Amino acid sequence: MIRSGRTVIREPRSKMRYGNRMTQPYLIGMPLRIGSKIRGALLFVRFGGPEYTDDHIHIASLQAFWSSALIERKELREARAELDSVQRQMRLQDDFVSTISHELRTPLGFIKGYSTSLLRQDTTRDDETQREFLTIIDEEADRLTKLIEDMLESARLQSRALQFKFSPLRLDALIRDVATRVNTHHPNLNIEFLTEPLPPVLGDGVRISQVFENLFSNAVKYAPGSKITIRTKTQDNKVLISFADEGDGIPEDFLPFLFERFYRVPGERTVTGTGLGLYICKQIVMAHHGKIWVESMLDKGTTFFIELPANPTL
Ligand code: ADP
């Protein structure tokens, strides 16, 4: 009956004054109508009476009305949030197409321009200039490779096609290795380690290194010249790593979207990028049952935090 949208009122078959109250239920069942559908019921039961009066039934029906309205409002809010997120994703995809065509064309333009120039037979260039041109070609080819790798990686992560190879890792050593590698490309980088020895974690060393490479590369791009401070500690059987720069920081309004695929802070167009780096970091950290988040203060800097489950028995 409730399914058909009607109120149900039941009284016990036998009303015994001194019998077991629990066997004498008085019941009101109010349908919960959400939109045009009956989606549930609100039940009131009183064991052993007294029976419900008309006033009680009226209050119960008001209660059912308000409960339905609340559920409907909550569902509308959730649907709205989902719609917003889909719309944002679509906008980001649109932006991405224009970003990516620019990002692909720029290095290709350099490579083509400088190699054509080197191949010209009507001009001769001294060794130093030739070397300079070749260095540019080399760097731009690297940039192109990184871009294509990031795009493939993000597609694989999104389709969950990426295989992880887990083994025991010492994160403190791993971060230092990444820092040494990054330092060879950016010798002036000022990195301070305030680390304590960490228990091992079970992880994919290549992928976790990729996370730190991304954070270093972002610090170089968005906080040029700033000191980078890396802290590590163990708490509650978890390993916590923070990665802080002292750059311009990120306005608070943009922080919730930073790890979304293709997201770039508006106005960031002068620095090259695709908005894939932090998305990739988040997917990798999540595949390790960890968490990554960011805190930032304007003119003070940005700190990324990574938490991973420690595994002292490894
Ligand atoms: P990309 O660098 O390719 O744009 P990411 O996903 O790595 O993509 O970063 C997303 C956005 O987050 C960047 O466009 C940038 O605006 C912002 N961001 C990331 N790291 C920092 C940082 N250390 N300081 C300031 N802004 C940052």
Coordinates of C-alpha atoms and ligand atoms in Angstrom, one line a residue:
M1 CA 0.0 0.0 0.0
I2 CA 2.8 2.4 0.9
R3 CA 4.3 1.7 -2.5
S4 CA 1.2 3.1 -4.1
G5 CA 1.6 6.3 -2.1
R6 CA -1.0 5.7 0.5
T7 CA -0.7 6.2 4.3
V8 CA -0.9 2.9 6.3
I9 CA -2.4 2.8 9.7
R10 CA -2.4 -0.6 11.6
E11 CA -3.5 -1.6 15.0
P12 CA -2.9 -4.9 16.7
R13 CA -5.3 -7.7 16.0
S14 CA -6.0 -8.4 19.6
K15 CA -5.8 -5.6 22.1
M16 CA -5.1 -7.1 25.6
R17 CA -4.6 -4.7 28.3
Y18 CA -2.2 -6.8 30.3
G19 CA -0.6 -8.8 27.5
N20 CA 2.9 -8.5 26.2
R21 CA 3.2 -4.9 24.8
M22 CA 5.8 -6.0 22.3
T23 CA 3.2 -8.2 20.5
Q24 CA 0.8 -5.3 20.2
P25 CA 2.2 -2.7 17.7
Y26 CA 0.3 0.4 16.6
L27 CA 1.8 1.5 13.3
I28 CA 1.7 4.5 11.0
G29 CA 3.5 4.2 7.7
M30 CA 4.0 7.3 5.6
P31 CA 5.3 7.1 2.1
L32 CA 8.3 9.2 1.2
R33 CA 7.6 10.8 -2.1
I34 CA 10.7 12.2 -3.8
G35 CA 10.0 13.8 -7.1
S36 CA 7.3 11.7 -8.7
K37 CA 8.4 8.4 -7.1
I38 CA 7.8 6.7 -3.8
R39 CA 11.3 6.1 -2.6
G40 CA 10.8 4.8 0.9
A41 CA 8.6 5.1 4.0
L42 CA 8.7 6.7 7.4
L43 CA 7.4 4.3 10.0
F44 CA 6.1 5.1 13.5
V45 CA 5.5 2.2 15.9
R46 CA 4.1 2.4 19.3
F47 CA 4.1 -0.9 21.2
G48 CA 1.0 -1.5 23.4
G49 CA -0.7 1.7 22.5
P50 CA -2.4 4.1 23.1
E51 CA -3.6 4.3 19.6
Y52 CA -2.6 7.2 17.3
T53 CA -5.0 10.1 17.2
D54 CA -5.8 12.2 14.1
D55 CA -3.4 14.9 15.4
H56 CA -0.6 12.3 15.6
I57 CA -1.3 11.2 12.0
H58 CA -1.3 14.8 10.9
I59 CA 2.1 15.4 12.5
A60 CA 3.5 12.1 11.0
S61 CA 2.4 13.2 7.6
L62 CA 4.1 16.6 8.0
Q63 CA 7.2 14.8 9.2
A64 CA 7.2 12.6 6.1
F65 CA 6.7 15.7 3.9
W66 CA 9.7 17.5 5.5
S67 CA 11.9 14.3 5.4
S68 CA 11.0 13.9 1.6
A69 CA 11.8 17.6 1.0
L70 CA 15.2 17.2 2.8
I71 CA 16.2 14.1 0.9
E72 CA 15.1 15.8 -2.4
R73 CA 17.1 18.9 -1.6
K74 CA 20.2 16.8 -0.7
E75 CA 19.9 14.8 -4.0
L76 CA 19.5 18.0 -6.0
R77 CA 22.6 19.4 -4.4
E78 CA 24.6 16.3 -5.2
A79 CA 23.3 16.3 -8.8
R80 CA 24.2 19.9 -9.1
A81 CA 27.7 19.3 -7.8
E82 CA 28.2 16.4 -10.2
L83 CA 26.9 18.6 -13.1
D84 CA 29.3 21.4 -12.1
S85 CA 32.2 18.9 -12.0
V86 CA 31.3 17.5 -15.4
Q87 CA 31.0 21.0 -16.9
R88 CA 34.3 22.0 -15.4
Q89 CA 35.9 18.8 -16.8
M90 CA 34.5 19.7 -20.3
R91 CA 35.8 23.2 -20.0
L92 CA 39.2 21.9 -19.0
Q93 CA 39.2 19.4 -21.9
D94 CA 38.5 22.3 -24.3
D95 CA 41.3 24.4 -22.8
F96 CA 43.5 21.3 -22.9
V97 CA 43.1 20.9 -26.7
S98 CA 44.3 24.5 -27.2
T99 CA 47.0 24.2 -24.6
I100 CA 48.3 20.9 -25.9
S101 CA 48.4 22.1 -29.5
H102 CA 50.4 25.1 -28.4
E103 CA 52.6 22.9 -26.2
L104 CA 53.3 20.5 -29.0
R105 CA 53.9 23.2 -31.6
T106 CA 56.3 25.3 -29.6
P107 CA 59.1 22.7 -29.2
L108 CA 58.5 21.3 -32.6
G109 CA 58.9 24.8 -34.0
F110 CA 62.2 25.2 -32.2
I111 CA 63.5 21.8 -33.3
K112 CA 62.5 22.4 -36.9
G113 CA 63.8 26.0 -37.0
Y114 CA 67.2 25.3 -35.5
S115 CA 67.9 22.1 -37.4
T116 CA 66.9 23.7 -40.7
S117 CA 69.2 26.6 -39.8
L118 CA 72.1 24.2 -39.0
L119 CA 71.6 22.3 -42.3
R120 CA 71.8 25.4 -44.4
Q121 CA 74.8 25.2 -46.6
D122 CA 75.0 28.9 -47.5
T123 CA 75.9 29.9 -44.0
T124 CA 78.7 28.7 -41.7
R125 CA 78.5 28.9 -38.0
D126 CA 81.2 28.7 -35.4
D127 CA 81.4 25.8 -33.1
E128 CA 79.9 27.6 -30.1
T129 CA 76.8 28.7 -32.1
Q130 CA 76.4 25.2 -33.5
R131 CA 76.6 23.8 -29.9
E132 CA 74.1 26.4 -28.7
F133 CA 71.6 25.4 -31.5
L134 CA 72.1 21.7 -30.7
T135 CA 71.5 22.3 -27.0
I136 CA 68.2 24.0 -27.8
I137 CA 67.2 21.1 -30.1
D138 CA 68.1 18.6 -27.4
E139 CA 66.2 20.5 -24.6
E140 CA 63.1 20.9 -26.8
A141 CA 63.1 17.3 -27.8
D142 CA 63.2 16.4 -24.0
R143 CA 60.3 18.8 -23.4
L144 CA 58.3 17.1 -26.2
T145 CA 59.1 13.6 -24.8
K146 CA 58.0 14.6 -21.3
L147 CA 54.8 16.1 -22.7
I148 CA 53.9 13.0 -24.6
E149 CA 54.8 10.7 -21.7
D150 CA 52.6 12.7 -19.4
M151 CA 49.7 12.5 -21.8
L152 CA 50.1 8.7 -22.2
E153 CA 50.6 8.3 -18.5
S154 CA 47.5 10.2 -17.6
A155 CA 45.5 8.3 -20.1
R156 CA 46.8 5.0 -18.7
L157 CA 46.1 6.1 -15.1
Q158 CA 42.6 7.1 -16.0
S159 CA 41.8 3.8 -17.7
R160 CA 43.6 2.0 -14.8
A161 CA 45.8 0.3 -17.3
L162 CA 49.0 1.2 -15.5
Q163 CA 50.8 -1.7 -13.8
F164 CA 52.6 -0.9 -10.5
K165 CA 55.6 -3.0 -9.4
F166 CA 55.6 -2.9 -5.6
S167 CA 58.7 -3.5 -3.5
P168 CA 60.1 -2.2 -0.2
L169 CA 61.3 1.4 -0.5
R170 CA 63.3 3.8 1.6
L171 CA 61.6 7.0 0.8
D172 CA 64.3 9.3 2.4
A173 CA 66.9 7.8 0.1
L174 CA 64.7 7.8 -2.9
I175 CA 63.9 11.6 -2.5
R176 CA 67.6 12.3 -2.2
D177 CA 68.3 10.4 -5.4
V178 CA 65.6 12.4 -7.2
A179 CA 67.0 15.6 -5.8
T180 CA 70.5 14.7 -7.1
R181 CA 69.1 14.0 -10.6
V182 CA 67.1 17.2 -10.6
N183 CA 70.2 19.1 -9.5
T184 CA 72.2 18.0 -12.5
H185 CA 69.7 20.0 -14.7
H186 CA 69.2 22.8 -12.2
P187 CA 72.6 23.2 -10.4
N188 CA 71.5 26.3 -8.5
L189 CA 68.6 24.7 -6.8
N190 CA 68.6 25.3 -3.1
I191 CA 67.2 22.2 -1.4
E192 CA 67.2 21.7 2.3
F193 CA 66.5 18.3 3.8
L194 CA 65.1 18.2 7.3
T195 CA 64.5 14.5 7.4
E196 CA 64.4 11.7 9.9
P197 CA 65.0 8.1 8.8
L198 CA 61.8 6.6 7.7
P199 CA 60.5 3.0 8.0
P200 CA 60.1 1.3 4.6
V201 CA 57.0 1.6 2.6
L202 CA 55.7 -0.8 -0.1
G203 CA 55.8 1.1 -3.3
D204 CA 56.7 1.4 -7.0
G205 CA 60.1 3.2 -6.9
V206 CA 59.8 4.5 -10.5
R207 CA 56.3 5.9 -10.0
I208 CA 57.0 7.4 -6.6
S209 CA 60.2 9.0 -8.0
Q210 CA 57.9 10.4 -10.7
V211 CA 55.8 12.1 -8.1
F212 CA 58.8 13.9 -6.6
E213 CA 60.2 14.8 -10.0
N214 CA 56.9 16.5 -10.7
L215 CA 57.0 18.4 -7.4
F216 CA 60.6 19.5 -8.1
S217 CA 59.7 20.5 -11.7
N218 CA 56.7 22.5 -10.4
A219 CA 58.8 24.3 -7.8
V220 CA 61.3 25.2 -10.5
K221 CA 58.6 26.5 -12.8
Y222 CA 56.3 28.2 -10.3
A223 CA 58.6 29.3 -7.6
P224 CA 61.9 30.1 -9.5
G225 CA 64.9 30.8 -7.3
S226 CA 63.1 29.7 -4.1
K227 CA 64.5 27.4 -1.5
I228 CA 62.9 24.0 -1.3
T229 CA 62.5 22.4 2.1
I230 CA 61.8 18.7 2.4
R231 CA 60.7 17.3 5.7
T232 CA 59.9 13.7 6.6
K233 CA 58.5 12.1 9.7
T234 CA 56.6 9.0 10.8
Q235 CA 53.3 9.3 12.6
D236 CA 50.6 6.7 13.4
N237 CA 52.3 4.1 11.3
K238 CA 52.3 6.5 8.3
V239 CA 55.1 8.2 6.6
L240 CA 54.6 11.9 6.0
I241 CA 56.7 13.9 3.6
S242 CA 56.3 17.6 3.0
F243 CA 57.7 19.5 0.1
A244 CA 57.7 23.3 0.6
D245 CA 58.7 26.1 -1.7
E246 CA 58.8 29.8 -0.9
G247 CA 57.3 31.1 -4.1
D248 CA 54.3 33.4 -4.7
G249 CA 51.8 30.8 -3.5
I250 CA 48.4 29.9 -5.0
P251 CA 45.2 31.8 -4.2
E252 CA 43.0 29.7 -1.9
D253 CA 40.0 29.6 -4.4
F254 CA 42.1 27.5 -6.8
L255 CA 43.5 25.0 -4.4
P256 CA 40.6 22.5 -4.5
F257 CA 41.0 21.9 -8.2
L258 CA 44.8 21.6 -8.4
F259 CA 44.9 17.8 -8.6
E260 CA 42.2 17.6 -11.4
R261 CA 43.2 16.4 -14.8
F262 CA 44.2 19.3 -17.1
Y263 CA 43.7 21.9 -14.3
R264 CA 46.0 24.9 -14.4
V265 CA 45.6 28.0 -12.2
P266 CA 44.1 30.7 -14.4
G267 CA 46.7 33.2 -15.6
E268 CA 49.4 30.6 -15.6
R269 CA 49.8 30.7 -19.4
T270 CA 53.3 32.1 -19.4
V271 CA 54.7 29.0 -17.8
T272 CA 54.6 25.9 -20.0
G273 CA 52.5 23.0 -18.7
T274 CA 49.5 20.9 -19.3
G275 CA 47.8 20.5 -16.0
L276 CA 48.6 16.8 -15.9
G277 CA 51.5 16.7 -13.4
L278 CA 49.6 16.9 -10.2
Y279 CA 46.8 14.7 -11.5
I280 CA 49.4 12.0 -12.2
C281 CA 50.9 12.5 -8.7
K282 CA 47.6 12.0 -7.1
Q283 CA 46.7 8.9 -9.0
I284 CA 50.1 7.4 -8.2
V285 CA 49.8 8.2 -4.5
M286 CA 46.3 6.8 -4.3
A287 CA 47.4 3.6 -6.0
H288 CA 49.7 3.3 -2.9
H289 CA 46.8 3.8 -0.5
G290 CA 48.2 7.2 0.4
K291 CA 47.1 10.8 0.3
I292 CA 48.4 14.0 -1.3
W293 CA 47.3 17.5 -0.5
V294 CA 48.4 21.1 -0.7
E295 CA 48.6 24.1 1.5
S296 CA 49.6 27.5 0.2
M297 CA 49.8 31.1 1.3
L298 CA 50.2 34.0 -1.0
D299 CA 53.7 35.5 -1.0
K300 CA 54.8 32.8 1.5
G301 CA 54.9 29.7 -0.6
T302 CA 53.3 26.3 -1.4
T303 CA 53.7 23.0 0.5
F304 CA 52.7 19.7 -0.8
F305 CA 52.1 16.8 1.7
I306 CA 52.3 13.1 0.9
E307 CA 51.3 10.5 3.4
L308 CA 51.9 6.8 2.7
P309 CA 51.3 3.7 4.9
A310 CA 54.5 2.7 6.6
N311 CA 55.5 -1.0 6.6
P312 CA 58.1 -1.6 9.4
T313 CA 58.0 -5.4 8.8
L314 CA 59.4 -5.2 5.3
Ligands
ADP1 P1 51.3 22.0 -15.0 O1 52.5 22.4 -14.3 O2 51.6 21.2 -16.3 O3 50.4 23.2 -15.3 P2 50.4 20.6 -12.7 O4 49.3 19.6 -12.6 O5 51.7 20.1 -12.3 O6 50.4 21.1 -14.2 O7 50.0 21.8 -11.8 C1 48.7 22.4 -11.9 C2 48.8 23.9 -11.5 O8 49.1 24.0 -10.2 C3 49.9 24.6 -12.3 O9 49.4 25.1 -13.5 C4 50.2 25.8 -11.3 O10 49.3 26.8 -11.6 C5 49.9 25.2 -10.0 N1 51.1 24.8 -9.2 C6 51.7 23.6 -9.1 N2 52.7 23.6 -8.3 C7 52.9 24.9 -7.9 C8 53.8 25.6 -7.0 N3 54.8 24.9 -6.4 N4 53.6 26.9 -6.8 C9 52.6 27.6 -7.4 N5 51.7 27.0 -8.2 C10 51.8 25.7 -8.4

